[in-house]
């Protein structure tokens, strides 16, 4: 990694560490209460139905399906499917570990869906942040058409935000959980991307397969 790449890992990690301290100390309670109030300000049956669809887009089954689809495309197996799948697996395993370490209970508010695990960091936010950050990085590397590159990258960002929003709206996560998930998900994606495709000779070898 060059210095810029290192900072893109260090800064989110420091932010996550600070957020974790604030969450455990209860400093984020007021902010998270405000974020929830703003999120559900326009709650309605139709809105809830839409948000449930969005949150299911970020479910493990949906993420696994995306990875499998990439594996079915021969030219994308080594350059796209494998690094993305590796990053997603690492993200999922680390999320379980972090949740057990911090053991934060889920919000004691109106829950519109059932969830049973701990709350911090959000698994949906973390895993989908990893997935879509990886996709953005690979889109930037492989797609030459600038309008298409921009459109796909924006779509990935919007999906990540929408999935995180859905977790707060549905009452199964605090905003701090989602922010923490986004930060760690980004770090995992960037580290895996840098290791897997960061060196030109690796990219050349994988492209030939």
Coordinates of C-alpha atoms in Angstrom, one line a residue:
X1 CA 0.0 0.0 0.0
X2 CA 1.2 3.6 -0.7
X3 CA 0.7 6.3 1.9
X4 CA -2.7 7.4 0.5
X5 CA -4.0 3.8 0.7
X6 CA -2.7 3.4 4.3
X7 CA -4.5 6.6 5.3
X8 CA -7.7 5.3 3.7
X9 CA -7.5 2.3 6.1
X10 CA -6.2 4.1 9.2
X11 CA -8.7 7.0 9.3
X12 CA -11.9 4.8 9.2
X13 CA -10.3 2.5 11.8
X14 CA -9.7 5.4 14.1
X15 CA -13.2 6.7 13.5
X16 CA -14.6 3.3 14.3
X17 CA -12.5 3.1 17.5
X18 CA -13.8 6.5 18.6
X19 CA -17.4 5.6 17.7
X20 CA -17.0 2.4 19.7
X21 CA -15.9 4.3 22.8
X22 CA -18.8 6.8 22.4
X23 CA -21.3 4.0 22.0
X24 CA -20.1 2.0 25.0
X25 CA -20.0 5.2 27.1
X26 CA -23.6 6.1 26.1
X27 CA -22.5 9.3 24.5
X28 CA -24.3 8.5 21.2
X29 CA -27.7 8.0 22.9
X30 CA -29.1 11.5 22.1
X31 CA -27.8 11.4 18.5
X32 CA -29.2 7.9 17.9
X33 CA -32.6 8.9 19.4
X34 CA -32.7 11.9 17.1
X35 CA -31.7 9.8 14.1
X36 CA -34.4 7.3 14.8
X37 CA -37.0 10.0 15.2
X38 CA -36.0 11.6 11.9
X39 CA -36.0 8.2 10.1
X40 CA -39.5 7.2 11.1
X41 CA -41.0 10.7 10.9
X42 CA -43.0 9.7 7.8
X43 CA -43.6 6.0 8.8
X44 CA -46.5 4.4 6.9
X45 CA -47.6 0.9 5.8
X46 CA -46.5 1.6 2.2
X47 CA -43.1 3.0 3.4
X48 CA -42.6 0.1 5.7
X49 CA -43.3 -2.4 2.9
X50 CA -40.7 -0.6 0.7
X51 CA -38.1 -0.5 3.4
X52 CA -38.6 -4.2 4.1
X53 CA -37.8 -5.0 0.5
X54 CA -34.7 -2.8 0.7
X55 CA -33.5 -4.5 3.9
X56 CA -34.0 -8.0 2.3
X57 CA -31.7 -6.8 -0.6
X58 CA -29.0 -6.7 2.0
X59 CA -29.9 -10.1 3.6
X60 CA -27.1 -12.8 3.6
X61 CA -29.1 -14.8 1.0
X62 CA -29.1 -11.8 -1.4
X63 CA -25.4 -11.2 -0.9
X64 CA -24.5 -14.8 -1.5
X65 CA -26.6 -14.8 -4.6
X66 CA -24.7 -11.8 -6.0
X67 CA -21.4 -13.6 -5.3
X68 CA -22.6 -16.8 -7.0
X69 CA -23.8 -14.9 -10.0
X70 CA -20.3 -13.4 -10.4
X71 CA -18.8 -16.9 -10.2
X72 CA -21.0 -18.0 -13.1
X73 CA -19.4 -15.5 -15.3
X74 CA -16.1 -17.1 -16.4
X75 CA -14.1 -13.9 -17.0
X76 CA -15.0 -12.5 -13.6
X77 CA -14.2 -15.5 -11.4
X78 CA -10.7 -14.6 -10.4
X79 CA -10.7 -10.8 -10.9
X80 CA -14.1 -10.0 -9.4
X81 CA -16.0 -12.9 -7.8
X82 CA -13.2 -14.4 -5.7
X83 CA -11.9 -11.2 -4.1
X84 CA -15.5 -10.0 -3.5
X85 CA -16.5 -13.3 -1.9
X86 CA -13.3 -13.4 0.2
X87 CA -14.0 -9.9 1.5
X88 CA -17.7 -10.7 2.2
X89 CA -16.7 -13.9 4.2
X90 CA -14.1 -12.0 6.2
X91 CA -16.7 -9.2 6.9
X92 CA -19.4 -11.7 8.0
X93 CA -17.0 -13.6 10.3
X94 CA -15.5 -10.4 11.8
X95 CA -19.0 -9.0 12.4
X96 CA -20.0 -12.0 14.5
X97 CA -16.8 -11.6 16.6
X98 CA -17.3 -7.9 17.1
X99 CA -20.9 -8.3 18.1
X100 CA -19.9 -10.9 20.7
X101 CA -17.2 -8.6 22.0
X102 CA -19.3 -5.5 22.4
X103 CA -22.6 -7.3 23.2
X104 CA -24.8 -4.3 22.6
X105 CA -28.5 -5.0 22.9
X106 CA -30.7 -4.0 20.1
X107 CA -33.0 -0.9 20.4
X108 CA -35.9 -1.3 22.8
X109 CA -38.3 0.3 20.5
X110 CA -40.9 -0.6 17.9
X111 CA -39.3 -3.4 15.9
X112 CA -41.0 -4.0 12.5
X113 CA -39.0 -7.2 11.9
X114 CA -37.5 -9.8 14.2
X115 CA -33.7 -10.0 14.9
X116 CA -32.0 -11.9 17.7
X117 CA -28.3 -11.2 17.6
X118 CA -26.4 -8.3 19.2
X119 CA -26.6 -4.9 17.7
X120 CA -23.1 -3.3 17.2
X121 CA -21.9 -3.1 14.5
X122 CA -24.8 -3.7 12.1
X123 CA -24.2 -6.9 10.1
X124 CA -26.3 -5.7 7.2
X125 CA -24.4 -2.4 7.1
X126 CA -21.0 -4.0 7.5
X127 CA -21.3 -6.8 5.0
X128 CA -23.0 -4.7 2.3
X129 CA -20.5 -1.9 2.8
X130 CA -17.8 -4.4 2.1
X131 CA -19.7 -5.8 -0.9
X132 CA -20.5 -2.5 -2.6
X133 CA -17.2 -0.8 -1.8
X134 CA -15.5 -3.8 -3.5
X135 CA -17.8 -3.4 -6.4
X136 CA -17.1 0.3 -6.7
X137 CA -13.3 -0.3 -6.6
X138 CA -13.6 -2.9 -9.3
X139 CA -16.0 -0.8 -11.4
X140 CA -13.4 2.0 -11.3
X141 CA -10.6 -0.4 -12.3
X142 CA -12.3 -2.4 -15.1
X143 CA -15.1 -0.2 -16.6
X144 CA -13.8 2.3 -19.2
X145 CA -17.0 4.0 -20.0
X146 CA -17.1 7.0 -17.7
X147 CA -20.9 7.6 -17.6
X148 CA -21.5 3.9 -16.9
X149 CA -18.8 3.9 -14.3
X150 CA -20.3 6.8 -12.5
X151 CA -23.8 5.5 -12.7
X152 CA -22.9 2.1 -11.3
X153 CA -20.7 3.6 -8.5
X154 CA -23.6 5.9 -7.5
X155 CA -26.0 2.9 -7.5
X156 CA -23.7 1.0 -5.2
X157 CA -23.4 4.0 -2.8
X158 CA -27.2 4.5 -2.8
X159 CA -27.8 0.8 -2.1
X160 CA -25.4 0.9 0.8
X161 CA -27.1 4.0 2.3
X162 CA -30.6 2.6 1.7
X163 CA -29.8 -0.7 3.4
X164 CA -28.3 1.1 6.4
X165 CA -31.3 3.4 6.6
X166 CA -33.7 0.4 6.5
X167 CA -32.1 -1.1 9.6
X168 CA -32.8 2.1 11.6
X169 CA -36.3 2.5 10.2
X170 CA -37.2 -1.0 11.1
X171 CA -36.1 -0.5 14.7
X172 CA -33.5 -3.3 14.8
X173 CA -30.4 -1.0 14.9
X174 CA -29.2 2.2 16.3
X175 CA -27.7 4.7 13.9
X176 CA -24.3 4.2 15.6
X177 CA -24.5 0.5 14.7
X178 CA -24.9 1.3 11.1
X179 CA -22.1 3.9 11.0
X180 CA -19.8 1.4 12.7
X181 CA -20.7 -1.3 10.1
X182 CA -20.1 1.1 7.2
X183 CA -16.7 2.1 8.6
X184 CA -15.4 -1.5 9.2
X185 CA -17.0 -2.7 5.9
X186 CA -15.1 -0.1 4.0
X187 CA -11.8 -1.0 5.7
X188 CA -12.2 -4.7 4.9
X189 CA -13.0 -4.0 1.3
X190 CA -10.1 -1.7 0.8
X191 CA -7.6 -4.0 2.4
X192 CA -8.8 -7.1 0.4
X193 CA -8.8 -5.0 -2.8
X194 CA -5.3 -3.7 -2.1
X195 CA -3.9 -7.1 -1.4
X196 CA -5.7 -9.0 -4.2
X197 CA -5.5 -6.5 -7.1
X198 CA -3.1 -3.8 -5.9
X199 CA -0.1 -5.2 -7.7
X200 CA -0.1 -5.0 -11.5
X201 CA 1.6 -8.5 -11.8
X202 CA -1.2 -10.1 -9.8
X203 CA -3.8 -8.4 -11.9
X204 CA -2.1 -9.5 -15.1
X205 CA -1.9 -13.1 -13.9
X206 CA -5.5 -13.3 -12.8
X207 CA -6.8 -11.7 -16.0
X208 CA -5.2 -14.4 -18.0
X209 CA -7.1 -17.2 -16.1

